[in-house]
Amino acid sequence: MDSLALLRDLCERFGVAGFEGDVRERLEELVRPHVDEIRVDPLGNLIGERQGTGGPTLMVDAHMDEIGFMVSYVEEEGWLRVVPVGGWDARIVASHALTILADDGGKVPGVFGTVPPHMLTQADREKPLTLEDAFVDVGAESADEVEELGIRVGSPAVIAYPFGQLDGANTVMGKALDDRAGCAVLVQVLEALAGETLEVTLVASFAVSEELGLRGAKTAAAQIEPDLALALEGTVAADVPGIAPARQPTRLGDGPAITVMDQTIVVSPVVVRALTDLAEAEGVPYQYKLPGVGGTDAGEIHLSGKGVPTGVVSIPCRYIHSPFSVMRLDDFENAVRLTTAFVRRCTEILPPAREG
Ligand SMILES: [Zn+2]
């Protein structure tokens, strides 16, 4: 499947943390032809395993979940109150359209209602918008009508807009590029390796609930017991007006980003060097992500078992953790090339096992 169609398909699926079923079903279809074994673990991680020639086990992770909301209360008059699932900036939520997952699996549209500007006092205008004050309108006039729609306390919701191309070519926008971009890279890496005999046992792990604290990756790594791992992310690009270059974690168009350190891991210099050397050898443009920003599943994976050398390759995305993010297809495709090269050649960087 071409990059654009794959990204569109994955981005538009519903996958709020803890409710990744829609994304998982599609990924299972896409991955099954390229692995020897595939399973869904008790927390909902999708794990596909491809046997190699007896070499070490390489875990490649991408998370399926996205940030969203959960219905926390239904007012008598039919308004919904919500709490965030994952890290939102409350100031940008007002007046956006929502998709709420109903009990029967259907999607119910809604909108974050706002008070018309005509009615605002000066004091109202200066008050920051908070999620505690936010209310969602689903067109219902009573709590009973909300119930008839299949919505209840606990229903998950997401701000949703259609996937699109900004410039008709290389720049795309969509919700949940964090981390459907990583999921799509992993799918394309498996496609690129079709028919090849690998030295490593390759385990593709599509994790749940990253946005709530790297939860799925923790149990996935515990059962995979990798010797080496790589996390794929859609990460913060901040190459926008008002942010000085020294504060831009990544930039669009400069290639996939290699993490040296973030809030969850200091990547082994051996892994950073290997990714850098591979990028150079393959002619793949790359950038280093500005140290100290964010965190990924690598944070949990590298602490599993007796410890796992783990790297992070990210696709720069502007506006992540907002209703839509913006990414360049050439960065995405270069992330596929770098990751594919890593799978083929990662055994060269593993230190020889130390005999006890
Ligand atoms: Zn992410």
Short mmCIF file of C-alpha atoms and ligand atoms in Angstrom, two decimals:
data_model
loop_
_atom_site.label_atom_id
_atom_site.label_comp_id
_atom_site.label_asym_id
_atom_site.label_seq_id
_atom_site.Cartn_x
_atom_site.Cartn_y
_atom_site.Cartn_z
CA MET A 1 0.00 0.00 0.00
CA ASP A 2 1.46 3.42 -0.84
CA SER A 3 2.49 5.75 1.96
CA LEU A 4 -0.34 8.20 1.47
CA ALA A 5 -3.12 5.62 1.46
CA LEU A 6 -1.62 3.81 4.46
CA LEU A 7 -1.25 6.99 6.51
CA ARG A 8 -4.76 8.10 5.65
CA ASP A 9 -6.20 4.72 6.61
CA LEU A 10 -4.38 4.53 9.95
CA CYS A 11 -4.81 8.19 10.95
CA GLU A 12 -8.56 8.15 10.45
CA ARG A 13 -9.12 5.14 12.67
CA PHE A 14 -10.30 5.52 16.25
CA GLY A 15 -7.70 4.62 18.85
CA VAL A 16 -7.96 6.64 22.03
CA ALA A 17 -5.70 5.09 24.67
CA GLY A 18 -7.41 1.98 26.04
CA PHE A 19 -9.73 1.76 22.99
CA GLU A 20 -7.33 0.82 20.21
CA GLY A 21 -9.49 -1.95 18.68
CA ASP A 22 -10.19 -0.23 15.36
CA VAL A 23 -6.50 0.50 14.71
CA ARG A 24 -5.42 -2.92 15.93
CA GLU A 25 -7.82 -4.79 13.62
CA ARG A 26 -6.48 -2.97 10.58
CA LEU A 27 -2.84 -3.38 11.59
CA GLU A 28 -3.42 -7.09 12.15
CA GLU A 29 -4.62 -7.42 8.53
CA LEU A 30 -1.64 -5.46 7.24
CA VAL A 31 1.00 -7.27 9.30
CA ARG A 32 -0.26 -10.86 9.18
CA PRO A 33 1.13 -11.66 5.68
CA HIS A 34 4.63 -10.58 6.78
CA VAL A 35 5.07 -12.49 10.05
CA ASP A 36 5.14 -16.13 11.13
CA GLU A 37 3.05 -15.57 14.23
CA ILE A 38 0.74 -12.84 15.42
CA ARG A 39 -1.07 -12.38 18.72
CA VAL A 40 -2.89 -9.86 20.86
CA ASP A 41 -1.69 -9.87 24.47
CA PRO A 42 -3.92 -9.43 27.55
CA LEU A 43 -3.58 -5.61 27.52
CA GLY A 44 -4.26 -5.37 23.78
CA ASN A 45 -0.75 -5.00 22.34
CA LEU A 46 -0.50 -6.47 18.83
CA ILE A 47 2.69 -8.52 18.53
CA GLY A 48 3.91 -10.04 15.25
CA GLU A 49 6.95 -12.26 15.16
CA ARG A 50 9.14 -13.10 12.19
CA GLN A 51 11.72 -15.81 12.66
CA GLY A 52 15.31 -15.24 11.59
CA THR A 53 18.24 -17.58 11.31
CA GLY A 54 18.72 -17.86 15.05
CA GLY A 55 20.24 -14.47 15.76
CA PRO A 56 19.17 -12.09 18.53
CA THR A 57 15.64 -10.78 19.04
CA LEU A 58 14.97 -7.24 17.81
CA MET A 59 11.79 -5.54 19.05
CA VAL A 60 10.51 -2.66 16.92
CA ASP A 61 7.78 -0.69 18.66
CA ALA A 62 5.18 1.83 17.57
CA HIS A 63 2.17 2.82 19.65
CA MET A 64 -1.38 2.52 18.34
CA ASP A 65 -3.12 4.83 20.80
CA GLU A 66 -3.84 8.52 20.46
CA ILE A 67 -4.86 11.18 22.95
CA GLY A 68 -8.57 11.88 23.36
CA PHE A 69 -11.26 12.34 25.96
CA MET A 70 -13.64 10.30 28.07
CA VAL A 71 -17.20 11.17 29.01
CA SER A 72 -17.14 11.81 32.75
CA TYR A 73 -20.70 13.04 33.34
CA VAL A 74 -23.97 13.43 31.46
CA GLU A 75 -26.03 16.49 32.42
CA GLU A 76 -29.83 16.17 32.75
CA GLU A 77 -30.16 18.53 29.77
CA GLY A 78 -28.02 16.27 27.57
CA TRP A 79 -24.65 18.02 27.74
CA LEU A 80 -21.57 15.83 28.16
CA ARG A 81 -18.67 16.63 30.43
CA VAL A 82 -15.32 15.07 29.60
CA VAL A 83 -11.90 14.45 31.08
CA PRO A 84 -8.70 14.30 29.02
CA VAL A 85 -7.08 10.98 28.08
CA GLY A 86 -3.46 11.99 27.56
CA GLY A 87 -1.77 15.36 27.30
CA TRP A 88 -4.04 18.10 25.90
CA ASP A 89 -3.51 21.84 25.90
CA ALA A 90 -6.97 22.84 27.19
CA ARG A 91 -6.77 26.22 25.42
CA ILE A 92 -7.05 24.65 21.96
CA VAL A 93 -9.99 22.33 22.59
CA ALA A 94 -12.93 24.75 22.47
CA SER A 95 -15.26 24.69 19.44
CA HIS A 96 -13.71 21.62 17.82
CA ALA A 97 -15.77 18.75 16.44
CA LEU A 98 -15.62 15.42 18.21
CA THR A 99 -16.25 11.79 17.40
CA ILE A 100 -17.59 9.75 20.30
CA LEU A 101 -17.40 5.96 20.24
CA ALA A 102 -20.85 4.55 21.05
CA ASP A 103 -21.48 1.28 22.84
CA ASP A 104 -22.36 -0.48 19.57
CA GLY A 105 -19.09 0.63 17.98
CA GLY A 106 -20.78 3.41 15.99
CA LYS A 107 -19.36 6.93 15.81
CA VAL A 108 -21.47 9.76 17.16
CA PRO A 109 -20.57 13.33 16.16
CA GLY A 110 -20.42 16.07 18.75
CA VAL A 111 -18.93 19.50 19.25
CA PHE A 112 -17.26 21.30 22.13
CA GLY A 113 -19.78 24.09 22.69
CA THR A 114 -18.71 27.63 23.45
CA VAL A 115 -20.36 30.75 24.80
CA PRO A 116 -20.95 33.21 21.93
CA PRO A 117 -18.63 36.23 21.96
CA HIS A 118 -21.68 38.49 22.24
CA MET A 119 -22.35 37.13 25.70
CA LEU A 120 -18.80 37.31 27.07
CA THR A 121 -17.83 39.91 29.65
CA GLN A 122 -14.34 41.38 29.64
CA ALA A 123 -13.51 39.15 32.61
CA ASP A 124 -14.70 36.06 30.68
CA ARG A 125 -12.43 36.94 27.76
CA GLU A 126 -9.37 37.11 29.99
CA LYS A 127 -10.11 33.81 31.73
CA PRO A 128 -8.17 30.80 30.44
CA LEU A 129 -10.31 28.05 28.92
CA THR A 130 -10.28 24.90 31.02
CA LEU A 131 -11.58 21.41 30.38
CA GLU A 132 -13.53 21.56 33.65
CA ASP A 133 -15.74 24.23 32.05
CA ALA A 134 -15.98 22.57 28.65
CA PHE A 135 -19.23 20.97 27.54
CA VAL A 136 -19.98 18.74 24.57
CA ASP A 137 -23.13 19.09 22.47
CA VAL A 138 -24.35 15.93 20.73
CA GLY A 139 -27.71 17.39 19.84
CA ALA A 140 -29.47 15.62 22.70
CA GLU A 141 -32.00 17.39 24.89
CA SER A 142 -31.86 15.02 27.81
CA ALA A 143 -29.71 12.41 29.50
CA ASP A 144 -32.14 9.80 28.14
CA GLU A 145 -31.46 10.92 24.57
CA VAL A 146 -27.73 10.66 25.24
CA GLU A 147 -28.27 7.10 26.43
CA GLU A 148 -30.24 6.30 23.28
CA LEU A 149 -27.20 7.39 21.25
CA GLY A 150 -25.15 4.72 23.03
CA ILE A 151 -23.11 7.26 24.98
CA ARG A 152 -22.52 6.88 28.71
CA VAL A 153 -19.99 7.70 31.39
CA GLY A 154 -16.79 6.06 30.13
CA SER A 155 -17.42 6.54 26.40
CA PRO A 156 -14.17 7.58 24.67
CA ALA A 157 -14.00 10.48 22.22
CA VAL A 158 -11.52 12.14 19.93
CA ILE A 159 -11.27 15.40 17.99
CA ALA A 160 -11.39 14.22 14.41
CA TYR A 161 -10.79 15.83 11.03
CA PRO A 162 -10.22 14.10 7.71
CA PHE A 163 -6.68 13.34 6.58
CA GLY A 164 -5.47 15.62 3.82
CA GLN A 165 -2.56 16.99 1.79
CA LEU A 166 -1.60 20.57 2.43
CA ASP A 167 0.41 21.18 -0.73
CA GLY A 168 -1.14 18.49 -2.89
CA ALA A 169 2.07 16.52 -2.70
CA ASN A 170 4.65 16.14 0.06
CA THR A 171 2.98 17.66 3.14
CA VAL A 172 0.14 15.86 4.86
CA MET A 173 -2.10 16.66 7.81
CA GLY A 174 -4.03 14.29 9.96
CA LYS A 175 -4.99 13.47 13.49
CA ALA A 176 -2.92 10.96 15.42
CA LEU A 177 0.23 11.09 13.28
CA ASP A 178 1.61 10.57 16.82
CA ASP A 179 1.97 7.64 16.43
CA ARG A 180 0.16 6.23 13.39
CA ALA A 181 3.17 7.55 11.45
CA GLY A 182 5.33 5.15 13.48
CA CYS A 183 2.82 2.32 12.95
CA ALA A 184 2.88 2.98 9.19
CA VAL A 185 6.71 2.99 9.15
CA LEU A 186 6.69 -0.41 10.85
CA VAL A 187 4.18 -1.80 8.33
CA GLN A 188 6.27 -0.55 5.41
CA VAL A 189 9.48 -1.95 6.93
CA LEU A 190 7.83 -5.39 7.11
CA GLU A 191 6.72 -5.00 3.48
CA ALA A 192 10.23 -3.94 2.41
CA LEU A 193 11.73 -7.03 4.06
CA ALA A 194 9.30 -9.47 2.40
CA GLY A 195 11.09 -12.55 1.08
CA GLU A 196 14.39 -11.74 2.79
CA THR A 197 16.03 -14.09 5.26
CA LEU A 198 16.80 -12.10 8.39
CA GLU A 199 19.47 -12.86 10.91
CA VAL A 200 17.42 -11.42 13.75
CA THR A 201 14.09 -12.61 15.05
CA LEU A 202 12.08 -9.49 14.31
CA VAL A 203 9.20 -8.72 16.65
CA ALA A 204 6.88 -5.93 15.54
CA SER A 205 5.09 -4.60 18.60
CA PHE A 206 2.14 -2.23 18.25
CA ALA A 207 1.57 -0.95 21.76
CA VAL A 208 -1.47 0.36 23.63
CA SER A 209 -1.68 3.29 26.03
CA GLU A 210 1.64 5.00 25.38
CA GLU A 211 -0.03 8.35 25.93
CA LEU A 212 -0.92 7.42 29.51
CA GLY A 213 2.60 6.49 30.54
CA LEU A 214 4.16 3.95 28.16
CA ARG A 215 1.92 1.25 29.63
CA GLY A 216 1.55 -1.26 26.80
CA ALA A 217 5.24 -1.23 25.88
CA LYS A 218 6.10 -2.28 29.42
CA THR A 219 4.19 -5.56 29.27
CA ALA A 220 5.09 -6.11 25.61
CA ALA A 221 8.82 -5.91 26.34
CA ALA A 222 8.40 -8.21 29.36
CA GLN A 223 7.11 -11.02 27.15
CA ILE A 224 9.24 -10.36 24.04
CA GLU A 225 12.49 -10.24 26.06
CA PRO A 226 14.36 -8.45 23.26
CA ASP A 227 18.14 -8.24 22.97
CA LEU A 228 17.84 -4.93 21.16
CA ALA A 229 14.95 -2.56 20.49
CA LEU A 230 13.90 0.42 18.44
CA ALA A 231 10.91 2.69 19.11
CA LEU A 232 9.31 4.55 16.21
CA GLU A 233 7.54 7.81 17.01
CA GLY A 234 5.80 10.79 15.52
CA THR A 235 7.62 13.45 17.48
CA VAL A 236 7.50 17.18 18.21
CA ALA A 237 8.60 19.44 15.37
CA ALA A 238 8.58 23.06 16.50
CA ASP A 239 9.98 24.79 13.41
CA VAL A 240 7.29 27.43 13.64
CA PRO A 241 7.28 31.21 14.11
CA GLY A 242 8.16 32.29 17.62
CA ILE A 243 10.33 29.30 18.52
CA ALA A 244 14.07 29.88 18.31
CA PRO A 245 16.09 27.18 16.51
CA ALA A 246 17.74 26.22 19.81
CA ARG A 247 14.28 25.23 21.12
CA GLN A 248 13.10 23.27 18.07
CA PRO A 249 13.30 19.56 18.96
CA THR A 250 13.05 18.60 15.28
CA ARG A 251 12.33 20.29 11.95
CA LEU A 252 10.23 19.14 9.01
CA GLY A 253 12.18 18.13 5.93
CA ASP A 254 15.49 17.40 7.67
CA GLY A 255 14.86 13.64 7.72
CA PRO A 256 14.04 11.19 10.50
CA ALA A 257 15.21 12.23 13.96
CA ILE A 258 17.59 10.11 16.03
CA THR A 259 17.12 10.50 19.79
CA VAL A 260 20.19 10.94 21.97
CA MET A 261 18.33 11.66 25.23
CA ASP A 262 14.78 12.51 26.24
CA GLN A 263 12.93 12.47 29.54
CA THR A 264 12.71 8.67 29.58
CA ILE A 265 16.03 7.43 28.22
CA VAL A 266 19.64 8.20 27.50
CA VAL A 267 20.16 6.17 24.34
CA SER A 268 23.29 4.04 24.32
CA PRO A 269 25.95 5.90 22.30
CA VAL A 270 26.55 2.62 20.47
CA VAL A 271 22.97 2.66 19.19
CA VAL A 272 23.11 6.37 18.30
CA ARG A 273 26.34 5.80 16.40
CA ALA A 274 24.92 2.77 14.58
CA LEU A 275 21.83 4.68 13.46
CA THR A 276 23.98 7.61 12.36
CA ASP A 277 26.41 5.39 10.43
CA LEU A 278 23.53 3.55 8.75
CA ALA A 279 21.89 6.81 7.72
CA GLU A 280 25.20 8.00 6.26
CA ALA A 281 25.81 4.69 4.48
CA GLU A 282 22.29 4.60 3.01
CA GLY A 283 22.31 8.27 2.03
CA VAL A 284 19.32 8.95 4.28
CA PRO A 285 19.11 12.53 5.60
CA TYR A 286 18.78 12.59 9.40
CA GLN A 287 18.73 14.96 12.34
CA TYR A 288 19.30 14.57 16.05
CA LYS A 289 16.29 15.35 18.21
CA LEU A 290 17.07 18.17 20.62
CA PRO A 291 17.95 16.42 23.90
CA GLY A 292 15.62 16.53 26.87
CA VAL A 293 12.21 16.82 25.19
CA GLY A 294 9.39 14.29 25.49
CA GLY A 295 9.50 10.56 26.02
CA THR A 296 8.64 7.38 24.17
CA ASP A 297 8.02 3.68 24.70
CA ALA A 298 11.82 3.28 24.63
CA GLY A 299 11.73 4.58 28.21
CA GLU A 300 10.00 1.41 29.40
CA ILE A 301 11.49 -1.01 26.90
CA HIS A 302 15.12 -0.28 27.82
CA LEU A 303 14.35 -0.93 31.50
CA SER A 304 12.74 -4.31 30.92
CA GLY A 305 14.36 -7.56 32.04
CA LYS A 306 18.07 -7.14 32.58
CA GLY A 307 18.04 -4.00 30.40
CA VAL A 308 17.79 -3.61 26.64
CA PRO A 309 19.85 -1.32 24.37
CA THR A 310 17.09 0.72 22.73
CA GLY A 311 17.09 3.43 20.10
CA VAL A 312 14.43 5.88 18.94
CA VAL A 313 13.76 7.00 15.38
CA SER A 314 11.11 9.69 15.01
CA ILE A 315 9.21 11.30 12.20
CA PRO A 316 8.97 15.06 12.80
CA CYS A 317 5.34 16.23 13.14
CA ARG A 318 4.21 19.78 13.80
CA TYR A 319 1.28 20.38 16.18
CA ILE A 320 1.22 16.96 17.82
CA HIS A 321 -1.25 16.66 20.70
CA SER A 322 -3.61 18.96 18.84
CA PRO A 323 -6.60 18.11 16.58
CA PHE A 324 -4.29 17.62 13.59
CA SER A 325 -0.59 17.40 12.95
CA VAL A 326 1.48 18.09 9.86
CA MET A 327 4.22 15.86 8.47
CA ARG A 328 6.30 15.52 5.32
CA LEU A 329 6.13 12.32 3.29
CA ASP A 330 9.85 12.44 2.47
CA ASP A 331 10.68 12.39 6.21
CA PHE A 332 8.32 9.44 6.59
CA GLU A 333 9.82 7.51 3.69
CA ASN A 334 13.35 8.19 4.91
CA ALA A 335 12.34 6.83 8.33
CA VAL A 336 11.25 3.64 6.56
CA ARG A 337 14.62 3.41 4.79
CA LEU A 338 16.63 3.98 7.98
CA THR A 339 14.58 1.49 10.01
CA THR A 340 14.76 -1.15 7.27
CA ALA A 341 18.56 -0.78 7.19
CA PHE A 342 18.65 -1.08 10.98
CA VAL A 343 16.70 -4.36 10.92
CA ARG A 344 19.03 -5.77 8.26
CA ARG A 345 22.26 -4.78 9.96
CA CYS A 346 21.64 -4.26 13.67
CA THR A 347 23.48 -7.45 14.64
CA GLU A 348 26.71 -5.67 13.76
CA ILE A 349 26.31 -3.38 16.77
CA LEU A 350 25.36 -5.86 19.48
CA PRO A 351 28.18 -6.43 21.95
CA PRO A 352 29.19 -10.08 22.26
CA ALA A 353 27.36 -11.75 25.15
CA ARG A 354 29.47 -11.76 28.30
CA GLU A 355 29.74 -15.22 29.73
CA GLY A 356 29.03 -15.35 33.47
ZN ZN B 1 3.66 9.18 20.65
#
